[in-house]
Amino acid sequence: MNTGVSGPVDITSAWHRVLTIQTKLHQWARTDPGRVFDDVFNLVHDPAFLVAGWDRVRGNKGGRTAGVDGVAPRSLLHGQAVEVLTMIRRQVKTGEFRPLPVRERRIPKSNGKTRSLGIPTLADRVVQASLKLVLEPIFEADFYPSSYGFRPRRRAQDAIAEIHKFTSRPLNYEWVFEADITACFDEIDHTGLIQRLRERITDKRVLALVRRFLKAGILSEDGVNRNTHTGTPQGGILSPLLANIALSGLDDHFQKKWESLGPSWTRAKLRRRGIPVMKLIRYADDFVVLVHGSVEHVEALWHEVAEVLAPMGLRLSVEKTKVTHIDEGFDFLGWRIQRRMKRGTSGQAQVYTYPSKKSLASIKERIRGLTRRAQHRTLADLLRRVNPVLRGWCAYFQHGVSKATFSYVDHYAFWRIVNWLNKRHPKLNKHTVVRRFLPGWEIRTEGVEFFRSSPFSWCSSVVPLTWY
């Protein structure tokens, strides 16, 4: 594909060009499901794609974190960034570009274990971002609606809404196969992944570049270099897309089963006759299979799902994968989903979605950590740290049955701040602290007001994408 661009471009025009080309790629892939793309490498080193990739890298959360090169993206000045992008483009175009090992960082998990994150170098992040801008619109045409994670215009709340729809009346899918893949990002088979990529991309230079990223290796925290024979490092910009491509075989399997049952009215007849009907809901490597049938039909999924995952080198976790009835309830993406009787009524049970105990414990721990005495110098500093955490948590759970939980979190956060004030001013009695810092029992100072967990306080922003 001839790019027609040879020199540096500004960010605005770069994004305009990238979105225009992405729209074409997506339309071509969607119009012709059998089409393969054999000449897209020029787009990877196209100046517009590199500039857009750089803009995305610099704006990410990890923009202040450096890889093994010791360079954090946000530390570069404009002139330095131009030089770096020019060098990257030359190396990619001539085939000299070689990814460096990712820097390993261990992140603690809620269960006491740790998760390994791989932090690529600045150059690797830019090339990965550019590569993702090329590949994503093509594979988005193939991804099924049952997949929600790390995809544009799709959220975790959409997956929860889908589960609520199928487990509620009149569909009443009562059995749930809760699946957990063991170390998904670490165990993806490279050969199987490249084979999935070849179904759409036959440009050998692009496939070689992806393979180099997969084989780049890891520099562990103790300074030891490890080769990567399987997996794609969590933390890389390209990794979520590669994981979705690897797991699209699972989507394809259940979609074919779903379509083989015919239209909705035919599926309804089959359900009434006792024939099992299954619906997959997947968010990245977390997924559930909703089943309208018997417990025997759900138990059979153990072997079926394991066979589908095997070509990608993946396996189910025996400890975490289980079969659950909707009346027992289950946790998914931080939510608790359960069917139960509505209080004060004697009618039919309803399916409720609300924050799980684990999510509640997590936000309490965050607030507890932020309201320790030595964390902040002033009340305004404290509020500037606590407010975004509360606002983000409430925005995530606002569509569930969360009123009581929000009231509890609001009460907990309010009194943690009050206790922080008491400890910060040990020479003042509590009445003086209330009179000075809590007029009308409201916390505000220097133009900053404590965020209350009220539906009228939530705000959210959606950044629209225009390439499909």
Coordinates of C-alpha atoms in Angstrom, one line a residue:
M1 CA 0.0 0.0 0.0
N2 CA 1.6 3.3 -1.1
T3 CA 1.4 5.8 1.7
G4 CA 2.2 8.9 -0.3
V5 CA 3.9 10.6 2.7
S6 CA 7.6 11.1 3.0
G7 CA 8.2 13.8 5.7
P8 CA 7.3 14.7 9.3
V9 CA 3.7 15.7 10.0
D10 CA 2.0 17.4 12.9
I11 CA -0.2 15.5 15.3
T12 CA -3.6 16.8 14.1
S13 CA -2.9 16.0 10.4
A14 CA -1.3 12.7 11.4
W15 CA -4.5 11.6 13.2
H16 CA -6.6 12.7 10.3
R17 CA -4.6 10.7 7.9
V18 CA -4.4 7.6 10.2
L19 CA -8.2 7.6 10.7
T20 CA -8.8 7.9 7.0
I21 CA -6.6 4.9 6.2
Q22 CA -8.0 2.9 9.1
T23 CA -11.5 3.5 7.8
K24 CA -10.5 2.1 4.4
L25 CA -8.7 -0.9 5.9
H26 CA -11.8 -1.7 8.1
Q27 CA -14.2 -1.3 5.2
W28 CA -12.1 -3.6 2.9
A29 CA -11.8 -6.2 5.7
R30 CA -15.5 -6.1 6.5
T31 CA -16.7 -6.1 2.9
D32 CA -14.5 -9.1 2.0
P33 CA -14.1 -11.6 4.9
G34 CA -11.7 -13.6 2.8
R35 CA -9.4 -10.8 1.9
V36 CA -5.8 -10.9 2.9
F37 CA -3.5 -7.9 3.2
D38 CA -0.1 -8.5 1.7
D39 CA 1.3 -4.9 1.5
V40 CA 0.7 -3.0 4.8
F41 CA 4.3 -2.8 6.1
N42 CA 4.7 0.7 4.5
L43 CA 2.0 1.9 6.9
V44 CA 3.9 0.8 10.0
H45 CA 6.8 3.2 9.2
D46 CA 4.5 5.9 7.6
P47 CA 5.3 9.2 9.4
A48 CA 1.7 9.8 10.2
F49 CA 1.3 6.5 11.9
L50 CA 4.5 6.9 13.8
V51 CA 3.5 10.4 15.0
A52 CA 0.0 9.1 16.0
G53 CA 1.7 6.2 17.8
W54 CA 4.0 8.5 19.6
D55 CA 1.1 10.7 20.7
R56 CA -0.6 7.6 22.1
V57 CA 2.5 6.4 23.9
R58 CA 3.2 9.8 25.4
G59 CA -0.4 10.1 26.6
N60 CA -0.6 6.6 28.2
K61 CA -0.4 6.0 32.0
G62 CA 3.0 4.5 31.5
G63 CA 4.4 7.6 29.8
R64 CA 6.4 8.4 32.9
T65 CA 7.9 4.9 33.1
A66 CA 11.1 3.9 31.3
G67 CA 12.1 0.5 29.8
V68 CA 15.6 -1.0 29.7
D69 CA 16.7 2.1 27.7
G70 CA 16.1 4.3 30.7
V71 CA 14.0 6.8 28.7
A72 CA 10.5 7.8 29.8
P73 CA 8.3 9.1 26.9
R74 CA 7.2 12.1 28.8
S75 CA 10.7 13.2 29.5
L76 CA 11.5 13.9 25.8
L77 CA 11.3 17.5 24.5
H78 CA 9.7 18.2 21.1
G79 CA 13.0 18.4 19.3
Q80 CA 14.2 15.2 20.9
A81 CA 11.0 13.4 19.9
V82 CA 11.4 14.4 16.3
E83 CA 14.9 13.0 16.2
V84 CA 13.8 9.8 17.8
L85 CA 10.9 9.3 15.4
T86 CA 13.2 10.0 12.4
M87 CA 15.6 7.4 13.7
I88 CA 12.8 4.8 14.3
R89 CA 11.4 5.3 10.9
R90 CA 14.7 4.8 9.2
Q91 CA 15.4 1.6 11.2
V92 CA 11.9 0.1 10.6
K93 CA 12.0 1.0 6.9
T94 CA 15.4 -0.5 6.3
G95 CA 14.7 -3.6 8.4
E96 CA 17.4 -2.7 10.9
F97 CA 14.9 -2.3 13.8
R98 CA 15.3 -4.9 16.6
P99 CA 13.2 -4.8 19.8
L100 CA 15.0 -4.8 23.1
P101 CA 13.9 -7.0 26.1
V102 CA 11.1 -5.6 28.2
R103 CA 11.8 -4.5 31.7
E104 CA 10.0 -6.8 34.2
R105 CA 8.0 -5.3 37.0
R106 CA 6.1 -7.3 39.6
I107 CA 2.7 -6.0 40.6
P108 CA 1.0 -7.3 43.7
K109 CA -2.4 -8.9 43.2
S110 CA -5.3 -9.0 45.7
N111 CA -4.7 -12.7 46.4
G112 CA -1.2 -12.1 47.7
K113 CA 0.5 -13.2 44.5
T114 CA 2.2 -11.0 41.9
R115 CA 1.6 -10.2 38.3
S116 CA 4.4 -9.7 35.8
L117 CA 4.3 -6.6 33.7
G118 CA 6.7 -6.0 30.8
I119 CA 7.7 -2.4 30.1
P120 CA 9.1 -2.0 26.5
T121 CA 11.6 0.7 25.5
L122 CA 10.5 4.0 24.0
A123 CA 11.2 3.0 20.4
D124 CA 9.5 -0.4 20.9
R125 CA 6.4 1.3 22.3
V126 CA 6.1 3.7 19.3
V127 CA 6.5 0.9 16.8
Q128 CA 4.0 -1.3 18.6
A129 CA 1.5 1.6 18.7
S130 CA 2.0 2.1 15.0
L131 CA 1.6 -1.6 14.3
K132 CA -1.6 -1.7 16.3
L133 CA -3.0 1.2 14.4
V134 CA -2.5 -0.8 11.2
L135 CA -3.7 -4.2 12.5
E136 CA -6.6 -3.2 14.7
P137 CA -9.1 -2.0 12.0
I138 CA -8.5 -5.2 10.0
F139 CA -9.1 -7.6 12.8
E140 CA -12.0 -5.6 14.3
A141 CA -13.9 -6.6 11.2
D142 CA -13.5 -10.3 12.3
F143 CA -14.1 -10.0 16.0
Y144 CA -17.5 -11.1 17.3
P145 CA -19.9 -9.1 19.4
S146 CA -19.3 -11.6 22.3
S147 CA -15.8 -10.1 22.8
Y148 CA -15.7 -6.9 24.9
G149 CA -12.2 -6.4 26.3
F150 CA -9.6 -3.9 24.8
R151 CA -11.8 -3.0 21.9
P152 CA -13.0 0.4 20.8
R153 CA -16.5 1.5 21.8
R154 CA -16.9 -1.6 24.0
R155 CA -16.8 -1.5 27.8
A156 CA -17.0 -3.9 30.7
Q157 CA -20.4 -2.5 31.5
D158 CA -21.6 -3.7 28.1
A159 CA -20.5 -7.2 28.9
I160 CA -22.4 -7.1 32.3
A161 CA -25.5 -5.8 30.5
E162 CA -25.3 -8.7 28.1
I163 CA -25.1 -11.2 30.9
H164 CA -28.0 -9.5 32.7
K165 CA -30.1 -9.8 29.5
F166 CA -29.5 -13.5 29.1
T167 CA -29.9 -14.5 32.7
S168 CA -33.1 -12.5 33.2
R169 CA -36.6 -13.3 32.0
P170 CA -37.7 -14.3 29.4
L171 CA -34.4 -16.0 28.3
N172 CA -33.5 -17.4 31.8
Y173 CA -30.0 -18.8 31.1
E174 CA -29.5 -20.3 34.6
W175 CA -26.2 -22.1 34.5
V176 CA -22.9 -20.3 34.3
F177 CA -19.5 -21.8 33.3
E178 CA -17.0 -19.4 35.0
A179 CA -13.7 -19.9 33.2
D180 CA -10.2 -18.8 34.2
I181 CA -7.3 -19.3 31.8
T182 CA -4.0 -20.1 33.5
A183 CA -1.4 -17.3 32.8
C184 CA -3.0 -16.4 29.5
F185 CA -0.6 -13.7 28.4
D186 CA 2.4 -15.8 29.4
E187 CA 1.4 -19.0 27.7
I188 CA 0.1 -18.0 24.3
D189 CA 1.7 -20.2 21.7
H190 CA 3.7 -18.1 19.2
T191 CA 3.2 -20.5 16.3
G192 CA -0.6 -20.6 16.8
L193 CA -0.8 -16.8 17.1
I194 CA 1.2 -16.2 13.9
Q195 CA -1.1 -18.7 12.2
R196 CA -4.2 -16.7 13.2
L197 CA -2.5 -13.5 12.0
R198 CA -1.8 -15.1 8.6
E199 CA -5.5 -15.5 8.0
R200 CA -5.6 -11.8 7.3
I201 CA -2.0 -10.6 7.1
T202 CA 0.4 -12.2 4.6
D203 CA 2.9 -9.4 4.5
K204 CA 6.0 -11.2 5.7
R205 CA 7.7 -8.0 7.0
V206 CA 4.8 -7.4 9.3
L207 CA 4.7 -11.0 10.5
A208 CA 8.4 -10.9 11.1
L209 CA 8.1 -7.7 13.1
V210 CA 5.4 -9.2 15.3
R211 CA 7.5 -12.3 15.8
R212 CA 10.5 -10.1 16.9
F213 CA 8.4 -8.5 19.5
L214 CA 7.2 -11.9 20.8
K215 CA 10.8 -13.1 21.0
A216 CA 12.4 -10.0 22.4
G217 CA 12.9 -11.5 25.9
I218 CA 12.6 -10.2 29.4
L219 CA 15.0 -8.4 31.7
S220 CA 13.9 -9.6 35.2
E221 CA 14.0 -7.4 38.3
D222 CA 17.1 -9.3 39.5
G223 CA 18.9 -8.4 36.3
V224 CA 18.7 -11.8 34.5
N225 CA 17.8 -11.9 30.8
R226 CA 15.2 -14.6 29.9
N227 CA 14.1 -15.7 26.5
T228 CA 10.4 -15.7 25.7
H229 CA 9.4 -18.9 23.9
T230 CA 5.7 -18.4 24.7
G231 CA 3.4 -15.5 25.6
T232 CA 3.2 -11.8 24.9
P233 CA 4.2 -9.5 27.8
Q234 CA 1.4 -7.7 29.7
G235 CA 2.2 -4.0 29.6
G236 CA 3.0 -3.9 25.9
I237 CA 0.7 -1.7 23.7
L238 CA 0.3 -4.5 21.1
S239 CA -0.3 -7.3 23.7
P240 CA -4.1 -6.8 24.2
L241 CA -4.8 -7.0 20.5
L242 CA -2.6 -10.1 20.1
A243 CA -4.4 -11.7 23.0
N244 CA -7.8 -11.0 21.4
I245 CA -6.6 -12.4 18.1
A246 CA -5.4 -15.6 19.9
L247 CA -8.7 -16.0 21.8
S248 CA -10.8 -15.2 18.7
G249 CA -10.8 -19.0 18.1
L250 CA -12.8 -19.4 21.2
D251 CA -15.3 -16.8 20.0
D252 CA -15.5 -18.4 16.6
H253 CA -16.2 -21.8 18.2
F254 CA -19.2 -20.6 20.2
Q255 CA -20.5 -18.3 17.5
K256 CA -20.7 -21.2 15.1
K257 CA -22.6 -23.2 17.7
W258 CA -24.9 -20.2 18.3
E259 CA -25.6 -19.7 14.6
S260 CA -26.2 -23.4 13.9
L261 CA -29.3 -23.2 16.1
G262 CA -30.9 -20.7 13.7
P263 CA -32.8 -17.5 14.4
S264 CA -34.1 -16.4 17.8
W265 CA -37.5 -18.1 17.5
T266 CA -35.9 -21.4 16.6
R267 CA -33.5 -21.1 19.6
A268 CA -36.6 -20.4 21.8
K269 CA -38.2 -23.7 20.6
L270 CA -35.0 -25.6 21.2
R271 CA -34.8 -24.2 24.8
R272 CA -38.4 -25.4 25.5
R273 CA -37.5 -28.9 24.2
G274 CA -34.5 -29.1 26.6
I275 CA -31.8 -28.8 24.0
P276 CA -28.9 -26.8 25.4
V277 CA -28.2 -23.3 24.1
M278 CA -25.0 -21.5 25.0
K279 CA -23.8 -17.9 24.9
L280 CA -20.2 -16.8 25.4
I281 CA -19.4 -13.5 27.0
R282 CA -15.6 -12.7 26.9
Y283 CA -13.6 -9.7 28.2
A284 CA -10.0 -10.2 27.2
D285 CA -8.9 -13.5 29.0
D286 CA -11.9 -13.4 31.4
F287 CA -15.0 -15.2 30.1
V288 CA -18.2 -16.9 31.1
V289 CA -20.4 -19.3 29.1
L290 CA -24.1 -18.9 29.9
V291 CA -26.1 -22.1 29.4
H292 CA -29.8 -22.8 29.1
G293 CA -29.8 -26.5 29.9
S294 CA -28.8 -28.9 32.6
V295 CA -25.8 -29.0 34.9
E296 CA -24.5 -32.0 32.8
H297 CA -24.4 -29.7 29.7
V298 CA -22.3 -27.2 31.6
E299 CA -19.9 -29.9 33.0
A300 CA -19.3 -31.0 29.5
L301 CA -17.8 -27.6 28.7
W302 CA -14.7 -28.4 30.7
H303 CA -13.4 -30.8 28.0
E304 CA -14.9 -28.8 25.1
V305 CA -13.3 -25.4 26.1
A306 CA -10.0 -27.1 26.9
E307 CA -9.9 -28.6 23.3
V308 CA -10.5 -25.2 21.8
L309 CA -7.8 -23.5 23.8
A310 CA -5.2 -26.2 23.3
P311 CA -4.0 -25.1 19.8
M312 CA -3.0 -21.7 21.4
G313 CA -1.1 -23.4 24.2
L314 CA -3.7 -22.3 26.8
R315 CA -5.3 -24.2 29.6
L316 CA -8.1 -23.7 32.1
S317 CA -7.3 -23.2 35.7
V318 CA -8.6 -26.2 37.7
E319 CA -8.8 -24.1 40.9
K320 CA -10.6 -21.1 39.5
T321 CA -12.8 -22.5 36.8
K322 CA -16.2 -23.7 38.1
V323 CA -19.9 -24.3 37.4
T324 CA -22.4 -22.0 39.1
H325 CA -26.1 -21.5 39.2
I326 CA -27.4 -17.9 38.8
D327 CA -29.2 -18.2 42.1
E328 CA -25.8 -18.8 43.8
G329 CA -24.4 -15.8 42.0
F330 CA -20.9 -15.2 40.6
D331 CA -18.3 -12.4 40.3
F332 CA -17.3 -11.0 36.9
L333 CA -15.2 -7.9 36.1
G334 CA -15.7 -6.6 39.6
W335 CA -19.5 -7.1 39.6
R336 CA -21.6 -9.5 41.6
I337 CA -24.4 -11.0 39.4
Q338 CA -27.1 -13.0 41.2
R339 CA -30.8 -13.8 41.0
R340 CA -32.8 -13.3 44.1
M341 CA -36.1 -12.2 45.4
K342 CA -36.8 -8.5 45.6
R343 CA -37.2 -7.3 49.1
G344 CA -40.8 -6.8 50.3
T345 CA -42.3 -8.8 47.4
S346 CA -43.4 -12.4 46.9
G347 CA -43.2 -12.4 43.1
Q348 CA -40.6 -13.8 40.7
A349 CA -36.9 -13.5 41.4
Q350 CA -34.9 -10.9 39.5
V351 CA -31.2 -10.7 38.5
Y352 CA -29.2 -8.0 40.2
T353 CA -25.8 -6.6 39.4
Y354 CA -23.9 -4.7 42.1
P355 CA -20.3 -4.2 43.2
S356 CA -18.7 -7.4 44.5
K357 CA -17.2 -7.7 48.0
K358 CA -13.7 -7.8 46.4
S359 CA -14.4 -4.5 44.6
L360 CA -15.6 -3.0 47.8
A361 CA -12.6 -4.1 49.7
S362 CA -10.4 -2.8 47.0
I363 CA -11.8 0.8 47.1
K364 CA -11.7 0.8 50.9
E365 CA -8.0 -0.2 50.7
R366 CA -7.3 2.6 48.2
I367 CA -9.0 5.2 50.4
R368 CA -7.2 3.8 53.5
G369 CA -3.9 4.2 51.8
L370 CA -4.6 7.7 50.5
T371 CA -5.8 9.0 53.9
R372 CA -2.8 8.0 56.0
R373 CA -1.5 10.9 58.0
A374 CA 1.9 11.3 56.3
Q375 CA 0.6 11.1 52.7
H376 CA -0.4 14.7 52.2
R377 CA 0.6 18.2 53.5
T378 CA -2.8 19.9 53.1
L379 CA -6.5 19.0 53.0
A380 CA -6.6 20.2 49.4
D381 CA -3.9 17.8 48.4
L382 CA -5.7 15.0 50.0
L383 CA -9.0 15.8 48.2
R384 CA -7.2 16.1 44.8
R385 CA -6.0 12.5 45.3
V386 CA -9.2 11.0 46.8
N387 CA -11.7 12.6 44.5
P388 CA -10.6 11.0 41.2
V389 CA -10.5 7.6 42.8
L390 CA -14.0 7.9 44.2
R391 CA -15.4 9.4 41.0
G392 CA -13.9 6.7 38.8
W393 CA -15.1 3.9 41.0
C394 CA -18.6 5.3 41.1
A395 CA -18.7 5.9 37.4
Y396 CA -17.8 2.2 36.8
F397 CA -20.5 0.9 39.0
Q398 CA -23.2 3.5 38.4
H399 CA -25.4 1.3 36.2
G400 CA -25.8 -1.4 38.8
V401 CA -27.9 -1.7 42.0
S402 CA -25.3 0.3 43.9
K403 CA -27.1 2.9 46.0
A404 CA -26.5 1.2 49.4
T405 CA -22.8 0.4 48.5
F406 CA -22.2 4.0 47.4
S407 CA -23.7 5.3 50.6
Y408 CA -21.3 3.0 52.6
V409 CA -18.3 4.1 50.6
D410 CA -19.2 7.7 51.0
H411 CA -19.6 7.3 54.8
Y412 CA -16.3 5.4 55.0
A413 CA -14.3 8.0 52.9
F414 CA -15.9 10.9 54.8
W415 CA -14.9 9.7 58.2
R416 CA -11.4 8.7 57.0
I417 CA -10.9 12.3 56.0
V418 CA -12.3 13.5 59.3
N419 CA -9.9 11.2 61.1
W420 CA -7.0 12.5 59.0
L421 CA -7.9 16.1 60.0
N422 CA -7.9 15.1 63.7
K423 CA -4.5 13.4 63.4
R424 CA -3.2 16.3 61.3
H425 CA -4.2 18.8 64.0
P426 CA -3.6 17.0 67.3
K427 CA -3.7 20.2 69.3
L428 CA -7.3 21.0 68.2
N429 CA -10.3 19.3 69.8
K430 CA -12.8 17.6 67.6
H431 CA -15.4 20.4 67.8
T432 CA -12.8 23.0 66.7
V433 CA -11.8 20.7 63.7
V434 CA -15.4 20.4 62.7
R435 CA -16.1 24.2 63.0
R436 CA -12.9 25.1 61.1
F437 CA -12.8 22.4 58.4
L438 CA -16.3 21.0 58.1
P439 CA -18.7 23.9 58.0
G440 CA -22.2 22.5 57.6
W441 CA -20.5 19.0 57.6
E442 CA -19.2 19.6 54.1
I443 CA -15.5 19.1 53.3
R444 CA -14.1 21.8 51.0
T445 CA -11.0 24.0 51.0
E446 CA -9.1 26.1 48.5
G447 CA -11.8 25.6 45.9
V448 CA -11.7 21.8 46.2
E449 CA -14.8 20.0 47.4
F450 CA -15.0 16.4 48.6
F451 CA -16.7 14.2 46.0
R452 CA -19.8 12.7 47.4
S453 CA -21.1 9.4 46.0
S454 CA -24.3 10.9 44.5
P455 CA -25.6 10.1 41.0
F456 CA -25.8 13.8 40.3
S457 CA -22.0 14.1 40.9
W458 CA -20.9 11.5 38.4
C459 CA -19.4 12.6 35.1
S460 CA -18.0 10.6 32.2
S461 CA -16.5 11.4 28.9
V462 CA -16.5 9.4 25.7
V463 CA -13.9 9.9 23.1
P464 CA -15.6 8.9 19.8
L465 CA -13.7 7.0 17.2
T466 CA -14.4 7.6 13.5
W467 CA -12.8 4.8 11.6
Y468 CA -15.8 2.5 11.6

